mmCIF file of C-alpha atoms and ligand atoms in Angstrom:
data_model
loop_
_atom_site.group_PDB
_atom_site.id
_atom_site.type_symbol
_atom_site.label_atom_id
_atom_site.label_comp_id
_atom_site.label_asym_id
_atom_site.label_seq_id
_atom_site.Cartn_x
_atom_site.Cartn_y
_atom_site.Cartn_z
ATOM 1 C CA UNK A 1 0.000 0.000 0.000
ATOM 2 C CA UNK A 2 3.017 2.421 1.016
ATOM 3 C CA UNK A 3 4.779 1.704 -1.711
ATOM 4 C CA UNK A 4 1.455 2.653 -4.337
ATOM 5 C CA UNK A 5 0.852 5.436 -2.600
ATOM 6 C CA UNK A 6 5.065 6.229 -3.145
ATOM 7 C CA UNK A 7 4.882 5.785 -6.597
ATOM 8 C CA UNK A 8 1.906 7.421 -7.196
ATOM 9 C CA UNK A 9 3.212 11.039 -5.513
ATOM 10 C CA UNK A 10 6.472 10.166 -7.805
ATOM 11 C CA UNK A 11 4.379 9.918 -10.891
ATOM 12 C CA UNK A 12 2.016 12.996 -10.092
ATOM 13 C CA UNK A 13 5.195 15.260 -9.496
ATOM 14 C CA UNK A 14 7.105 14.067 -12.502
ATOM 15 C CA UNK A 15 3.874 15.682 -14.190
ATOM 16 C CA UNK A 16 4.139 18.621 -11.974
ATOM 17 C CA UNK A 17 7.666 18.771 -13.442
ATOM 18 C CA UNK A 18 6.824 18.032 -16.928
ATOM 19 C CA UNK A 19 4.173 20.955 -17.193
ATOM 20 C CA UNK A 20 6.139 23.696 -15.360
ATOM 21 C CA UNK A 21 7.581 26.243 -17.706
ATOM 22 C CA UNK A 22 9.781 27.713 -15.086
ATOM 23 C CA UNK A 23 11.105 24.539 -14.017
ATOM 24 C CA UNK A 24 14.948 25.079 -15.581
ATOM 25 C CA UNK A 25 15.139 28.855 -14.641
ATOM 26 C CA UNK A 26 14.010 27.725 -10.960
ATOM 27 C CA UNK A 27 16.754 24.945 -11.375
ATOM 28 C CA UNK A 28 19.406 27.473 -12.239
ATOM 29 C CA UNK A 29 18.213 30.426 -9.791
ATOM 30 C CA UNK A 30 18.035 27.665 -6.918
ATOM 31 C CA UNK A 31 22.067 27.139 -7.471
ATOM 32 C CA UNK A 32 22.149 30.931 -5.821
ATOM 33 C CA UNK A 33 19.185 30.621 -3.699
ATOM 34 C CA UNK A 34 21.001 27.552 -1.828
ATOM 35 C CA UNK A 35 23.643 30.045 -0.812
ATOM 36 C CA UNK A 36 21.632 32.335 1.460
ATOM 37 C CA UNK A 37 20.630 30.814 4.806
ATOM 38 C CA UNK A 38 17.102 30.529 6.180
ATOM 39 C CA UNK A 39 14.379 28.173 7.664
ATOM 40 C CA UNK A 40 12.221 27.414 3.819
ATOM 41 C CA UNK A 41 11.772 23.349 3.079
ATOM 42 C CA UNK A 42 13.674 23.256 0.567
ATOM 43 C CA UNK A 43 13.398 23.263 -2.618
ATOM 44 C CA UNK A 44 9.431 22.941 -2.735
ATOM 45 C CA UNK A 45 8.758 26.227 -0.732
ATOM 46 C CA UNK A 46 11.672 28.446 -2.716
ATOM 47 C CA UNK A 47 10.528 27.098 -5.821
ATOM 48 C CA UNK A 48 7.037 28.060 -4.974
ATOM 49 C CA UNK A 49 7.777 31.516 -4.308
ATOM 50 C CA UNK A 50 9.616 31.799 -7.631
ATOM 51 C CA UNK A 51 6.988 30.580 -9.672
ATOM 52 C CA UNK A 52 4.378 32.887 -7.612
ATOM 53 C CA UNK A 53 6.647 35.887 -8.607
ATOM 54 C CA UNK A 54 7.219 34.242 -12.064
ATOM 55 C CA UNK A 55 3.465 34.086 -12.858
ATOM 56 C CA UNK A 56 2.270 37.957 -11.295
ATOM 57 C CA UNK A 57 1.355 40.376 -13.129
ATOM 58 C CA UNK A 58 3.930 43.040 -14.800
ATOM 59 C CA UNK A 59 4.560 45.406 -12.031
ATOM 60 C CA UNK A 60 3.409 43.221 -9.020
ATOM 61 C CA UNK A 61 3.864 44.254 -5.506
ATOM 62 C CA UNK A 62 5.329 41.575 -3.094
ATOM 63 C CA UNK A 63 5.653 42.061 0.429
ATOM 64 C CA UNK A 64 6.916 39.861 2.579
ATOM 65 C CA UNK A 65 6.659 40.166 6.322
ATOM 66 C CA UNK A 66 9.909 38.555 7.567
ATOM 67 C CA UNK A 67 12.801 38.060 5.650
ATOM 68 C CA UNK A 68 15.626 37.015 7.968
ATOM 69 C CA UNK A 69 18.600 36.696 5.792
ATOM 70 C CA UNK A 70 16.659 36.557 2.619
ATOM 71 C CA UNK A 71 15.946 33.193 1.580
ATOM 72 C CA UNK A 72 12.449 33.730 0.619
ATOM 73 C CA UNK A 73 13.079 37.234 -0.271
ATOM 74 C CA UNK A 74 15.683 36.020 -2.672
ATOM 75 C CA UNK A 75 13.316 32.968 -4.050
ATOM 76 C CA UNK A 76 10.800 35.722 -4.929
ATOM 77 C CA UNK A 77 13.325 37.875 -6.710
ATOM 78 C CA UNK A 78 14.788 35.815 -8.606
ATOM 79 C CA UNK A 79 11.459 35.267 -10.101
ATOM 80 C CA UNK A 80 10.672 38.647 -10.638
ATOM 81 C CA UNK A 81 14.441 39.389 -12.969
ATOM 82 C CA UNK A 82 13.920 41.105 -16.202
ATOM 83 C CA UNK A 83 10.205 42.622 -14.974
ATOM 84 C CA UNK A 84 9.165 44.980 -13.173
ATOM 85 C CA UNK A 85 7.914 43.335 -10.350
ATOM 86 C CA UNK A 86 9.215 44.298 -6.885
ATOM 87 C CA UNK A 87 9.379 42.629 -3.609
ATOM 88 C CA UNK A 88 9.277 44.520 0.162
ATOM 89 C CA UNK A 89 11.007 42.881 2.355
ATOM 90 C CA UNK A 90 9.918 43.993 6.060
ATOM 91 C CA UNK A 91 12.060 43.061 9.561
ATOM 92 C CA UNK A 92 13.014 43.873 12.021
ATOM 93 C CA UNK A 93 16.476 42.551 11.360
ATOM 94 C CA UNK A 94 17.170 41.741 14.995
ATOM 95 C CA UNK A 95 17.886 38.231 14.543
ATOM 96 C CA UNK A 96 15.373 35.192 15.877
ATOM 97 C CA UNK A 97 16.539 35.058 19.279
ATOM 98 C CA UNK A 98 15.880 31.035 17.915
ATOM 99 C CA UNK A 99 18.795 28.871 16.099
ATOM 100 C CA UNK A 100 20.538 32.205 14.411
ATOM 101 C CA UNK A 101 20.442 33.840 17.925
ATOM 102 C CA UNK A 102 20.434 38.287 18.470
ATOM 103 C CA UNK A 103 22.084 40.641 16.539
ATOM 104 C CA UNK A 104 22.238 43.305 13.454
ATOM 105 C CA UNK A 105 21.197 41.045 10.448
ATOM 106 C CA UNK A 106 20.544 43.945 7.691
ATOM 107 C CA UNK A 107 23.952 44.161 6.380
ATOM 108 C CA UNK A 108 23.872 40.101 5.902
ATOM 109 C CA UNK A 109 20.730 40.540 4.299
ATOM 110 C CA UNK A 110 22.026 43.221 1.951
ATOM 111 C CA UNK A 111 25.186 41.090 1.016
ATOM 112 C CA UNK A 112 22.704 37.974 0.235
ATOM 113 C CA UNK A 113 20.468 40.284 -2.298
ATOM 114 C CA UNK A 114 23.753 42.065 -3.859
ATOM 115 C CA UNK A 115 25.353 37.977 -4.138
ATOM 116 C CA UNK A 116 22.199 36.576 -6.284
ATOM 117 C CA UNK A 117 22.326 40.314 -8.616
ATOM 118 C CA UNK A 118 18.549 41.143 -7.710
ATOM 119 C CA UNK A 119 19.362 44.443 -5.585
ATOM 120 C CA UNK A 120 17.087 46.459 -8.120
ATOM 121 C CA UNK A 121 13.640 44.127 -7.160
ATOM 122 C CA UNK A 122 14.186 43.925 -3.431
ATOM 123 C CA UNK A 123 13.420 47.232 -1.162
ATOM 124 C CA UNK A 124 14.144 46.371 2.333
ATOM 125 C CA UNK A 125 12.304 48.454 5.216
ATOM 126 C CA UNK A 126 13.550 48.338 8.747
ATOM 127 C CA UNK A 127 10.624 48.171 10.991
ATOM 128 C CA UNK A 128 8.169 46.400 12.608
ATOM 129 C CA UNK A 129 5.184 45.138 10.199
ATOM 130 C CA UNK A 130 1.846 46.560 11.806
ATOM 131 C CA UNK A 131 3.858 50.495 11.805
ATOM 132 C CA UNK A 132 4.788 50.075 7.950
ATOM 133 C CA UNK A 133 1.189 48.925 7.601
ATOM 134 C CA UNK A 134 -0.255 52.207 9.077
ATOM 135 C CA UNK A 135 1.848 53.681 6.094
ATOM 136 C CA UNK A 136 1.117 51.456 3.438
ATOM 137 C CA UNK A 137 -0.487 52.485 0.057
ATOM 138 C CA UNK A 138 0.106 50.546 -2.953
ATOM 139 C CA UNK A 139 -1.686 47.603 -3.632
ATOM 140 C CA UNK A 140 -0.175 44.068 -2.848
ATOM 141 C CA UNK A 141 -0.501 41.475 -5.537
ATOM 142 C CA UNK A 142 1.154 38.658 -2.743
ATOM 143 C CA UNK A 143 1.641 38.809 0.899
ATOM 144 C CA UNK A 144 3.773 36.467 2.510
ATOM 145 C CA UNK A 145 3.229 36.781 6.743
ATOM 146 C CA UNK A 146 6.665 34.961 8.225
ATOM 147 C CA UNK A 147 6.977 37.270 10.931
ATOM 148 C CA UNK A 148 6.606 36.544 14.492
ATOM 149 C CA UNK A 149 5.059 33.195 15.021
ATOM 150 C CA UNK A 150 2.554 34.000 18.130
ATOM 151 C CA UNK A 151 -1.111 33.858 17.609
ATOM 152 C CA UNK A 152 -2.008 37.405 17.916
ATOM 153 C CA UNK A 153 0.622 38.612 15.881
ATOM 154 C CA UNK A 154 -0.060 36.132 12.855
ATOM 155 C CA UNK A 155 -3.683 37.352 12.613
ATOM 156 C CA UNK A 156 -2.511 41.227 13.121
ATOM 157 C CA UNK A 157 -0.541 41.235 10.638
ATOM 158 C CA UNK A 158 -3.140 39.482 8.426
ATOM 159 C CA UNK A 159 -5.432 42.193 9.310
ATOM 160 C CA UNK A 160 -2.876 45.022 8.815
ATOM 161 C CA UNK A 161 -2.194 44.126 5.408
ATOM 162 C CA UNK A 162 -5.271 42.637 4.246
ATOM 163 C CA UNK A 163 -7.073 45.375 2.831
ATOM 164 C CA UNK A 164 -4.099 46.260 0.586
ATOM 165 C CA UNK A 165 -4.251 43.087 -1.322
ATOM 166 C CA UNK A 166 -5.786 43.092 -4.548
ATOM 167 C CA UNK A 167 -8.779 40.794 -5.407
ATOM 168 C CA UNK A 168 -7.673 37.397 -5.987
ATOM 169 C CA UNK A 169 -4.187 38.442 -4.645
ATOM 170 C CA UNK A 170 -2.413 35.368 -2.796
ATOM 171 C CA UNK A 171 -1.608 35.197 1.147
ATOM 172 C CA UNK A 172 0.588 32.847 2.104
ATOM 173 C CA UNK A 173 1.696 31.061 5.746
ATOM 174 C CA UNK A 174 4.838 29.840 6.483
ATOM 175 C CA UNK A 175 5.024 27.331 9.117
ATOM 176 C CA UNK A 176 1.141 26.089 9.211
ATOM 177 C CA UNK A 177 2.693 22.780 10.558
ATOM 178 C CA UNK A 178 5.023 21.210 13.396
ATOM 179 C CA UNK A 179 5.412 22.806 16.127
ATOM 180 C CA UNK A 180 4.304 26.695 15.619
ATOM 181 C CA UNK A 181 1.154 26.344 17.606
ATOM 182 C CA UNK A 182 0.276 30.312 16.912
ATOM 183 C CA UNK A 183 0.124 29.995 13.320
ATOM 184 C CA UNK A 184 -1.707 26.500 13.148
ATOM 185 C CA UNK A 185 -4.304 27.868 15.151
ATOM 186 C CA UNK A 186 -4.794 30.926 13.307
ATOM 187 C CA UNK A 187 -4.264 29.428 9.847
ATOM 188 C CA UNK A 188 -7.408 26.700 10.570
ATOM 189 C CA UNK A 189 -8.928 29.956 11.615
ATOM 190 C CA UNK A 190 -8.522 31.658 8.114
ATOM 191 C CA UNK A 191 -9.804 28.939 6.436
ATOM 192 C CA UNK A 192 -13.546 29.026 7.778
ATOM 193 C CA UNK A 193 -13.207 33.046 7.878
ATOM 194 C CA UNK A 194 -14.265 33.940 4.500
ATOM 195 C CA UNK A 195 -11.375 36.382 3.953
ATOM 196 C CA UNK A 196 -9.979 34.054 1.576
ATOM 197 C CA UNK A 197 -10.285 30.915 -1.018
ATOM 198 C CA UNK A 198 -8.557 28.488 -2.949
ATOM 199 C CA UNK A 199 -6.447 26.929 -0.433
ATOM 200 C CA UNK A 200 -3.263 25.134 -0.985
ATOM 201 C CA UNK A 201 -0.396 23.797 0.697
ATOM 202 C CA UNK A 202 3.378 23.114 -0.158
ATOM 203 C CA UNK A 203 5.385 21.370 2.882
ATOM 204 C CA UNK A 204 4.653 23.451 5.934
ATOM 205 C CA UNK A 205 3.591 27.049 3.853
ATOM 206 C CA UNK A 206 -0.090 27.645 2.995
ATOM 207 C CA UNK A 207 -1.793 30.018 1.089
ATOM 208 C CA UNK A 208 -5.210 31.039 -0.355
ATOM 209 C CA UNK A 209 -6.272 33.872 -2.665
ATOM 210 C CA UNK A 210 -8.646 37.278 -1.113
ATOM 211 C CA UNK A 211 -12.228 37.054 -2.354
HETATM 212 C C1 SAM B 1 11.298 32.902 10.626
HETATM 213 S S1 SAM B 1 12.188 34.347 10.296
HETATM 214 C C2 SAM B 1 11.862 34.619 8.584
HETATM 215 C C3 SAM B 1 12.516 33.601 7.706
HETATM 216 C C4 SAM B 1 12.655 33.995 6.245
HETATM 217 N N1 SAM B 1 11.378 34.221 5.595
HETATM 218 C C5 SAM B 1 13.479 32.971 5.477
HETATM 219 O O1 SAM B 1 13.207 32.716 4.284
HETATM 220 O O2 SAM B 1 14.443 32.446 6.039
HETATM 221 C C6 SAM B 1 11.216 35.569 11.081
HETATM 222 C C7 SAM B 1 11.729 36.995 10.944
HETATM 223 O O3 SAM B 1 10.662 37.866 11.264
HETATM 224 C C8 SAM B 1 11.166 39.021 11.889
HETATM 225 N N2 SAM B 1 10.052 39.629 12.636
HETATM 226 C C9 SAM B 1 9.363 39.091 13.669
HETATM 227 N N3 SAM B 1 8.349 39.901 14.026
HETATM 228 C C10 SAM B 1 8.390 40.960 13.189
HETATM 229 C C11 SAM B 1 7.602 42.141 13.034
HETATM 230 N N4 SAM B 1 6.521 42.347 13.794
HETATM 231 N N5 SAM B 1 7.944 43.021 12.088
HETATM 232 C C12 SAM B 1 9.008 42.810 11.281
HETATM 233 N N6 SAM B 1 9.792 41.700 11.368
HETATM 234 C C13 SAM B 1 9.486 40.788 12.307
HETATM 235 C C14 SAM B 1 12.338 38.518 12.725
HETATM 236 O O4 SAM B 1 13.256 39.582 12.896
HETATM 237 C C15 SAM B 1 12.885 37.379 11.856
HETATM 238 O O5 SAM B 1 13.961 37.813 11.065
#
């Protein structure tokens, strides 16, 4: 039965493969995206950010809540080269008082963008999400929340940014599984609230699209 069920997932992805047009420019963007440090399950999550960049419209608006040292930031980039896409990457840049421990992490991040050459789609703001929300103004075509990880903070900055995303914009999750209690609860929450549709998983991000 296992092993059915094993093949089965092998043949549907070799499909999933087969039918993506990015999949060789995700391939050779992953060879820099490897390089840059960060907590993404690897390569299904980077690849999905790529191809979510990849397939917005010209002049999309990403904004990510939580870049770290860039790994998604980068993912998204990378997908957005030779458009005029953009992504805004917002932390705090403090570190994750977690496995990379305190300290000044902007400069790090910099070096990471400058390394994979997408320093002209990345704009990185220093500050904490809900006071650039208060601030905000141009309309998000994807919102990725990978912020802090509590409860209340998951579903304020949800809130924040919600009513800058565009129709049928995408909001993604990261860590809806294991053992991030805060953002489990408030992802099962999203899913009955009506703020969004279209649900989807990859690994431990999920996302849906505003009605
Ligand atoms: C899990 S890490 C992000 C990982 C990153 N997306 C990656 O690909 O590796 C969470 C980050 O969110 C930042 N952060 C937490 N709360 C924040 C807030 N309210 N505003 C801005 N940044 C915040 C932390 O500084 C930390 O760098």
């Amino acid at each position: 039965m296992h092993s059915i069920r094993k093949f089965t997932e092998r043949a549907r992805r070799w499909w999933v493969d087969r039918l993506d047009p990015n999949l060789e420019d995700f391939k050779a963007a992953y060879i820099q995206i490897d390089q840059v440090s960060g907590y993404l399950k690897s390569p299904m999550q980077e690849r999905w950010f790529f191809n979510a960049a990849r397939n917005a419209p010209e002049g999309a608006v990403i904004v990510e809540i939580g870049s770290f040292l860039g790994r998604s930031t980068v993912s998204f980039a990378l997908g957005c080269k030779g458009t005029s896409k953009h992504v805004y990457a917002i932390d705090l840049f403090e570190g994750d008082g977690d496995m990379y421990g305190q300290g000044d992490f902007q400069q790090q991040f910099r070096g990471n963008v400058r390394r994979c050459g997408v320093e002209s789609y990345v704009t990185d703001i220093r500050s904490h999400s809900l006071t650039v929300a208060q601030s905000w103004t141009r309309p998000i075509d994807i919102l990725f929340i990978d912020g802090s990880h509590e409860y209340e903070d998951v579903k304020a900055d949800f809130h924040a940014f919600y009513p800058h995303v565009k129709r049928n914009g995408i909001i993604a999750f990261h860590d809806i599984k294991g053992k991030w209690d805060g953002v489990i609860r408030y992802w099962n929450e999203v899913q009955r609230s009506g703020y969004l549709s279209r649900f989807g998983t990859v690994s431990s991000l999920g996302f849906g699209y505003k009605i």
